[in-house]
PDB file of C-alpha atoms in Angstrom:
ATOM      1  CA  MET A   1     124.677  86.966 102.007  1.00 58.00           C
ATOM      2  CA  THR A   2     126.119  90.489 102.011  1.00 71.00           C
ATOM      3  CA  GLU A   3     127.764  91.360 105.297  1.00 81.00           C
ATOM      4  CA  LEU A   4     125.914  94.200 106.989  1.00 87.00           C
ATOM      5  CA  PRO A   5     127.010  96.240 110.024  1.00 87.00           C
ATOM      6  CA  ILE A   6     124.222  94.697 112.133  1.00 92.00           C
ATOM      7  CA  HIS A   7     125.788  91.242 111.757  1.00 92.00           C
ATOM      8  CA  GLN A   8     128.697  92.336 113.958  1.00 92.00           C
ATOM      9  CA  VAL A   9     126.448  92.921 116.981  1.00 94.00           C
ATOM     10  CA  LEU A  10     123.971  90.043 116.520  1.00 95.00           C
ATOM     11  CA  PRO A  11     125.961  87.677 118.805  1.00 95.00           C
ATOM     12  CA  GLN A  12     125.944  90.319 121.549  1.00 95.00           C
ATOM     13  CA  LEU A  13     122.228  90.932 121.038  1.00 95.00           C
ATOM     14  CA  LYS A  14     121.460  87.206 121.209  1.00 96.00           C
ATOM     15  CA  ILE A  15     123.334  86.887 124.487  1.00 96.00           C
ATOM     16  CA  ALA A  16     121.455  89.870 125.922  1.00 96.00           C
ATOM     17  CA  LEU A  17     118.065  88.314 125.119  1.00 96.00           C
ATOM     18  CA  SER A  18     118.988  84.779 126.130  1.00 95.00           C
ATOM     19  CA  THR A  19     120.108  85.937 129.582  1.00 95.00           C
ATOM     20  CA  GLY A  20     117.491  88.707 129.961  1.00 94.00           C
ATOM     21  CA  THR A  21     114.102  89.684 128.644  1.00 93.00           C
ATOM     22  CA  ALA A  22     114.718  93.149 127.187  1.00 94.00           C
ATOM     23  CA  ALA A  23     117.288  95.099 125.193  1.00 95.00           C
ATOM     24  CA  VAL A  24     117.717  98.348 123.275  1.00 94.00           C
ATOM     25  CA  LEU A  25     119.406  98.349 119.872  1.00 94.00           C
ATOM     26  CA  ILE A  26     120.696 101.579 118.373  1.00 91.00           C
ATOM     27  CA  ALA A  27     121.569 101.087 114.714  1.00 89.00           C
ATOM     28  CA  GLU A  28     122.231 103.773 112.147  1.00 84.00           C
ATOM     29  CA  PRO A  29     120.308 103.777 108.850  1.00 81.00           C
ATOM     30  CA  GLY A  30     121.685 101.146 106.507  1.00 80.00           C
ATOM     31  CA  ALA A  31     122.860  98.835 109.277  1.00 87.00           C
ATOM     32  CA  GLY A  32     120.254  96.198 108.376  1.00 89.00           C
ATOM     33  CA  LYS A  33     118.359  96.043 111.648  1.00 92.00           C
ATOM     34  CA  THR A  34     114.825  95.831 110.230  1.00 92.00           C
ATOM     35  CA  THR A  35     115.420  92.855 107.942  1.00 92.00           C
ATOM     36  CA  GLN A  36     118.173  90.965 109.747  1.00 94.00           C
ATOM     37  CA  VAL A  37     117.310  91.075 113.454  1.00 96.00           C
ATOM     38  CA  PRO A  38     113.960  89.207 113.325  1.00 96.00           C
ATOM     39  CA  LEU A  39     115.489  86.437 111.184  1.00 96.00           C
ATOM     40  CA  ALA A  40     118.374  86.063 113.635  1.00 95.00           C
ATOM     41  CA  PHE A  41     116.005  85.112 116.464  1.00 96.00           C
ATOM     42  CA  MET A  42     113.769  82.620 114.631  1.00 93.00           C
ATOM     43  CA  ASN A  43     115.557  79.548 115.949  1.00 91.00           C
ATOM     44  CA  GLU A  44     116.497  80.691 119.438  1.00 95.00           C
ATOM     45  CA  PRO A  45     115.777  77.962 122.057  1.00 94.00           C
ATOM     46  CA  TRP A  46     113.786  80.316 124.286  1.00 94.00           C
ATOM     47  CA  LEU A  47     111.378  81.112 121.458  1.00 93.00           C
ATOM     48  CA  LYS A  48     110.096  77.500 121.521  1.00 89.00           C
ATOM     49  CA  GLY A  49     108.148  77.772 118.282  1.00 86.00           C
ATOM     50  CA  GLN A  50     106.377  80.959 119.320  1.00 95.00           C
ATOM     51  CA  ARG A  51     105.993  83.902 116.946  1.00 96.00           C
ATOM     52  CA  ILE A  52     107.969  87.098 116.689  1.00 97.00           C
ATOM     53  CA  ILE A  53     105.936  90.281 116.248  1.00 95.00           C
ATOM     54  CA  MET A  54     107.709  93.316 114.798  1.00 96.00           C
ATOM     55  CA  LEU A  55     106.047  96.721 114.965  1.00 93.00           C
ATOM     56  CA  GLU A  56     106.567  98.981 111.932  1.00 91.00           C
ATOM     57  CA  PRO A  57     105.042 102.494 112.071  1.00 86.00           C
ATOM     58  CA  ARG A  58     104.002 102.603 108.390  1.00 87.00           C
ATOM     59  CA  ARG A  59     102.097 100.158 106.182  1.00 90.00           C
ATOM     60  CA  ILE A  60     104.462 100.448 103.222  1.00 92.00           C
ATOM     61  CA  ALA A  61     107.453  99.746 105.459  1.00 91.00           C
ATOM     62  CA  ALA A  62     105.685  96.740 107.024  1.00 93.00           C
ATOM     63  CA  ARG A  63     104.910  95.172 103.649  1.00 95.00           C
ATOM     64  CA  SER A  64     108.388  95.935 102.326  1.00 94.00           C
ATOM     65  CA  ALA A  65     110.186  94.436 105.340  1.00 95.00           C
ATOM     66  CA  ALA A  66     108.080  91.271 105.199  1.00 96.00           C
ATOM     67  CA  SER A  67     108.660  90.914 101.455  1.00 96.00           C
ATOM     68  CA  TYR A  68     112.421  91.340 101.777  1.00 94.00           C
ATOM     69  CA  MET A  69     112.734  88.831 104.616  1.00 96.00           C
ATOM     70  CA  ALA A  70     110.557  86.292 102.803  1.00 96.00           C
ATOM     71  CA  SER A  71     112.601  86.604  99.604  1.00 95.00           C
ATOM     72  CA  SER A  72     115.832  86.125 101.562  1.00 93.00           C
ATOM     73  CA  LEU A  73     114.432  82.753 102.668  1.00 95.00           C
ATOM     74  CA  GLY A  74     113.372  81.905  99.131  1.00 95.00           C
ATOM     75  CA  GLU A  75     109.701  82.068 100.098  1.00 95.00           C
ATOM     76  CA  SER A  76     106.605  84.113  99.420  1.00 95.00           C
ATOM     77  CA  VAL A  77     105.065  86.441 101.961  1.00 95.00           C
ATOM     78  CA  GLY A  78     102.555  84.558 104.076  1.00 94.00           C
ATOM     79  CA  GLU A  79     104.735  81.509 104.694  1.00 96.00           C
ATOM     80  CA  THR A  80     107.445  81.878 107.383  1.00 96.00           C
ATOM     81  CA  ILE A  81     107.245  85.664 107.138  1.00 97.00           C
ATOM     82  CA  GLY A  82     103.957  87.570 107.034  1.00 96.00           C
ATOM     83  CA  TYR A  83     102.421  90.932 107.743  1.00 96.00           C
ATOM     84  CA  ARG A  84      99.235  92.441 109.112  1.00 93.00           C
ATOM     85  CA  VAL A  85      98.213  96.004 108.384  1.00 91.00           C
ATOM     86  CA  ARG A  86      94.876  97.797 108.272  1.00 86.00           C
ATOM     87  CA  MET A  87      92.557  96.010 105.824  1.00 84.00           C
ATOM     88  CA  ASP A  88      95.355  93.733 104.553  1.00 88.00           C
ATOM     89  CA  SER A  89      96.838  90.556 106.009  1.00 90.00           C
ATOM     90  CA  ARG A  90      99.160  87.881 104.650  1.00 94.00           C
ATOM     91  CA  ILE A  91      99.927  85.274 107.279  1.00 93.00           C
ATOM     92  CA  GLY A  92      99.582  81.492 107.431  1.00 91.00           C
ATOM     93  CA  LYS A  93      99.605  78.643 109.920  1.00 91.00           C
ATOM     94  CA  ASP A  94     103.415  78.369 109.682  1.00 92.00           C
ATOM     95  CA  THR A  95     104.178  82.080 110.012  1.00 95.00           C
ATOM     96  CA  LEU A  96     106.869  82.726 112.620  1.00 96.00           C
ATOM     97  CA  ILE A  97     107.523  86.431 112.035  1.00 97.00           C
ATOM     98  CA  GLU A  98     104.661  88.905 111.671  1.00 96.00           C
ATOM     99  CA  VAL A  99     105.333  92.517 110.725  1.00 96.00           C
ATOM    100  CA  VAL A 100     102.442  94.650 111.969  1.00 95.00           C
ATOM    101  CA  THR A 101     101.499  98.308 112.159  1.00 90.00           C
ATOM    102  CA  GLU A 102     100.727 100.228 115.337  1.00 82.00           C
ATOM    103  CA  GLY A 103      96.941  99.922 115.299  1.00 83.00           C
ATOM    104  CA  VAL A 104      97.142  96.163 114.739  1.00 88.00           C
ATOM    105  CA  MET A 105      99.606  95.809 117.614  1.00 84.00           C
ATOM    106  CA  THR A 106      97.356  97.755 119.980  1.00 83.00           C
ATOM    107  CA  ARG A 107      94.356  95.565 119.139  1.00 85.00           C
ATOM    108  CA  MET A 108      96.401  92.392 119.629  1.00 86.00           C
ATOM    109  CA  LEU A 109      97.464  93.533 123.087  1.00 82.00           C
ATOM    110  CA  GLN A 110      93.929  94.549 124.035  1.00 83.00           C
ATOM    111  CA  ASP A 111      92.349  91.313 122.759  1.00 88.00           C
ATOM    112  CA  ASP A 112      94.908  89.013 124.378  1.00 89.00           C
ATOM    113  CA  PRO A 113      96.903  90.662 127.212  1.00 85.00           C
ATOM    114  CA  GLU A 114      98.768  87.391 127.775  1.00 86.00           C
ATOM    115  CA  LEU A 115      99.986  87.438 124.157  1.00 88.00           C
ATOM    116  CA  SER A 116      99.514  83.696 123.742  1.00 90.00           C
ATOM    117  CA  GLY A 117     101.873  82.171 121.203  1.00 92.00           C
ATOM    118  CA  ILE A 118     104.083  85.268 121.008  1.00 94.00           C
ATOM    119  CA  GLY A 119     107.626  84.989 122.323  1.00 95.00           C
ATOM    120  CA  MET A 120     109.114  88.304 121.269  1.00 96.00           C
ATOM    121  CA  ILE A 121     107.974  91.811 120.341  1.00 95.00           C
ATOM    122  CA  ILE A 122     110.287  94.094 118.373  1.00 95.00           C
ATOM    123  CA  PHE A 123     109.516  97.816 118.300  1.00 93.00           C
ATOM    124  CA  ASP A 124     111.247  99.088 115.154  1.00 91.00           C
ATOM    125  CA  GLU A 125     111.909 102.772 114.397  1.00 85.00           C
ATOM    126  CA  PHE A 126     110.895 103.653 117.954  1.00 83.00           C
ATOM    127  CA  HIS A 127     112.441 107.115 117.617  1.00 76.00           C
ATOM    128  CA  GLU A 128     109.457 108.124 115.466  1.00 75.00           C
ATOM    129  CA  ARG A 129     107.346 107.978 118.646  1.00 74.00           C
ATOM    130  CA  SER A 130     103.576 107.900 118.500  1.00 74.00           C
ATOM    131  CA  LEU A 131     100.765 107.498 121.000  1.00 77.00           C
ATOM    132  CA  GLN A 132      99.974 104.010 119.681  1.00 74.00           C
ATOM    133  CA  ALA A 133     103.595 102.835 119.829  1.00 79.00           C
ATOM    134  CA  ASP A 134     104.000 104.144 123.381  1.00 82.00           C
ATOM    135  CA  THR A 135     100.690 102.544 124.375  1.00 83.00           C
ATOM    136  CA  GLY A 136     101.799  99.278 122.796  1.00 83.00           C
ATOM    137  CA  LEU A 137     105.027  99.302 124.785  1.00 87.00           C
ATOM    138  CA  ALA A 138     103.109 100.088 127.997  1.00 86.00           C
ATOM    139  CA  PHE A 139     100.753  97.149 127.382  1.00 86.00           C
ATOM    140  CA  ALA A 140     103.679  94.860 126.544  1.00 88.00           C
ATOM    141  CA  LEU A 141     105.531  95.822 129.732  1.00 90.00           C
ATOM    142  CA  GLU A 142     102.372  95.226 131.754  1.00 88.00           C
ATOM    143  CA  SER A 143     101.941  91.797 130.160  1.00 86.00           C
ATOM    144  CA  GLN A 144     105.580  90.930 130.775  1.00 88.00           C
ATOM    145  CA  GLY A 145     105.419  92.021 134.395  1.00 87.00           C
ATOM    146  CA  ALA A 146     102.117  90.383 135.332  1.00 89.00           C
ATOM    147  CA  LEU A 147     101.555  87.480 132.958  1.00 88.00           C
ATOM    148  CA  ARG A 148     104.552  86.680 130.770  1.00 90.00           C
ATOM    149  CA  GLU A 149     107.925  86.772 132.458  1.00 90.00           C
ATOM    150  CA  ASP A 150     109.388  84.949 129.447  1.00 92.00           C
ATOM    151  CA  LEU A 151     108.283  87.556 126.881  1.00 93.00           C
ATOM    152  CA  ARG A 152     111.216  89.272 125.155  1.00 96.00           C
ATOM    153  CA  LEU A 153     111.045  92.964 124.267  1.00 95.00           C
ATOM    154  CA  LEU A 154     113.470  94.653 121.900  1.00 96.00           C
ATOM    155  CA  ILE A 155     113.455  98.383 121.133  1.00 94.00           C
ATOM    156  CA  MET A 156     115.221  99.312 117.885  1.00 92.00           C
ATOM    157  CA  SER A 157     116.000 102.844 116.790  1.00 87.00           C
ATOM    158  CA  ALA A 158     118.335 104.861 114.617  1.00 83.00           C
ATOM    159  CA  THR A 159     118.376 107.885 116.932  1.00 75.00           C
ATOM    160  CA  LEU A 160     117.101 107.619 120.473  1.00 69.00           C
ATOM    161  CA  GLU A 161     118.020 108.621 123.993  1.00 74.00           C
ATOM    162  CA  ALA A 162     118.722 105.011 124.795  1.00 77.00           C
ATOM    163  CA  GLU A 163     119.436 105.333 128.498  1.00 82.00           C
ATOM    164  CA  SER A 164     115.933 106.481 129.475  1.00 83.00           C
ATOM    165  CA  VAL A 165     114.284 103.735 127.417  1.00 85.00           C
ATOM    166  CA  ALA A 166     116.680 101.130 128.798  1.00 88.00           C
ATOM    167  CA  GLU A 167     115.809 102.234 132.321  1.00 87.00           C
ATOM    168  CA  LEU A 168     112.106 101.902 131.495  1.00 84.00           C
ATOM    169  CA  LEU A 169     112.845  98.309 130.471  1.00 89.00           C
ATOM    170  CA  GLY A 170     114.450  97.537 133.811  1.00 88.00           C
ATOM    171  CA  SER A 171     118.009  98.689 133.079  1.00 89.00           C
ATOM    172  CA  ALA A 172     118.127  96.693 129.860  1.00 92.00           C
ATOM    173  CA  PRO A 173     121.455  96.511 127.995  1.00 94.00           C
ATOM    174  CA  VAL A 174     122.034  98.999 125.166  1.00 93.00           C
ATOM    175  CA  ILE A 175     123.763  97.645 122.062  1.00 93.00           C
ATOM    176  CA  VAL A 176     125.053  99.968 119.351  1.00 91.00           C
ATOM    177  CA  SER A 177     125.644  99.136 115.688  1.00 88.00           C
ATOM    178  CA  LYS A 178     127.343 101.478 113.252  1.00 76.00           C
ATOM    179  CA  GLY A 179     125.817 102.128 109.855  1.00 65.00           C
ATOM    180  CA  ARG A 180     127.427 102.549 106.467  1.00 65.00           C
ATOM    181  CA  ALA A 181     128.170 105.930 104.950  1.00 63.00           C
ATOM    182  CA  PHE A 182     128.009 106.530 101.208  1.00 66.00           C
ATOM    183  CA  PRO A 183     129.121 109.635  99.301  1.00 73.00           C
ATOM    184  CA  VAL A 184     126.198 111.807  98.266  1.00 77.00           C
ATOM    185  CA  SER A 185     126.138 114.423  95.523  1.00 79.00           C
ATOM    186  CA  THR A 186     123.277 116.770  94.669  1.00 83.00           C
ATOM    187  CA  HIS A 187     122.217 117.534  91.102  1.00 78.00           C
ATOM    188  CA  TYR A 188     119.707 120.243  90.233  1.00 78.00           C
ATOM    189  CA  LEU A 189     117.413 120.160  87.217  1.00 74.00           C
ATOM    190  CA  ARG A 190     115.220 122.870  85.782  1.00 73.00           C
ATOM    191  CA  SER A 191     111.929 123.570  87.571  1.00 71.00           C
ATOM    192  CA  LEU A 192     109.039 121.334  86.583  1.00 69.00           C
ATOM    193  CA  GLY A 193     105.397 122.317  86.483  1.00 71.00           C
ATOM    194  CA  LEU A 194     102.832 120.158  88.218  1.00 70.00           C
ATOM    195  CA  ASP A 195     101.730 118.694  84.896  1.00 73.00           C
ATOM    196  CA  GLU A 196     105.322 117.599  84.177  1.00 78.00           C
ATOM    197  CA  ILE A 197     106.236 116.111  87.544  1.00 80.00           C
ATOM    198  CA  HIS A 198     105.651 112.452  86.605  1.00 82.00           C
ATOM    199  CA  ARG A 199     107.542 112.710  83.322  1.00 82.00           C
ATOM    200  CA  GLY A 200     110.337 114.606  85.058  1.00 82.00           C
ATOM    201  CA  THR A 201     110.621 111.999  87.830  1.00 84.00           C
ATOM    202  CA  ALA A 202     110.885 109.190  85.273  1.00 86.00           C
ATOM    203  CA  MET A 203     113.567 111.138  83.396  1.00 85.00           C
ATOM    204  CA  VAL A 204     115.628 111.618  86.564  1.00 85.00           C
ATOM    205  CA  ILE A 205     115.433 107.911  87.444  1.00 88.00           C
ATOM    206  CA  HIS A 206     116.563 106.872  83.947  1.00 89.00           C
ATOM    207  CA  ARG A 207     119.420 109.360  84.102  1.00 88.00           C
ATOM    208  CA  ALA A 208     120.537 108.124  87.527  1.00 87.00           C
ATOM    209  CA  LEU A 209     120.497 104.507  86.351  1.00 90.00           C
ATOM    210  CA  ALA A 210     122.526 105.386  83.260  1.00 90.00           C
ATOM    211  CA  GLU A 211     125.112 107.601  84.959  1.00 88.00           C
ATOM    212  CA  GLN A 212     125.540 106.064  88.420  1.00 82.00           C
ATOM    213  CA  GLN A 213     126.486 102.690  89.862  1.00 78.00           C
ATOM    214  CA  GLY A 214     124.910 101.018  92.933  1.00 66.00           C
TER     215      GLY A 214
END
């Protein structure tokens, strides 16, 4: 497996959530937090066979993250890794990690405040902030405080004022992972009319594949 920046802080993150019930992870884009962190916690003793729920703000991102994690295990989506989004669900009886969107998360918390069978909730891309994500966190904190002292909560973000969120989580530890920087160059092509945009996009992709590496 390719070494990603997030791998360097996973031991620290595991310690934080084995000795406490909340943490904040700040990881720059490209660090690997979305696809590597949930997998790292699958076999933690405190999880005890319960599921991990990861909140993704957008449906495409939820499906993509689930697909990538499943392929890294040599499986199809719906086995160990699944997702639930509006009007689309791929989970099974053996699913341990569910990637869900905000509306799904809110309904789960409303239908079952105790969050039976769920050992950990990960709020990914929390810096995007939305009413549903904030409501979901409020419900999760209420459940943790009143019904589920064992429930783990992890806030993940690329850019966030971590201290205020950490304080909200009861002075939770803040762990920082560096990303990877790549050189970027900008190339301009002639203007395309609306009727040419698809052909032009295909042309640019073919050119990039032919001229660039990686």
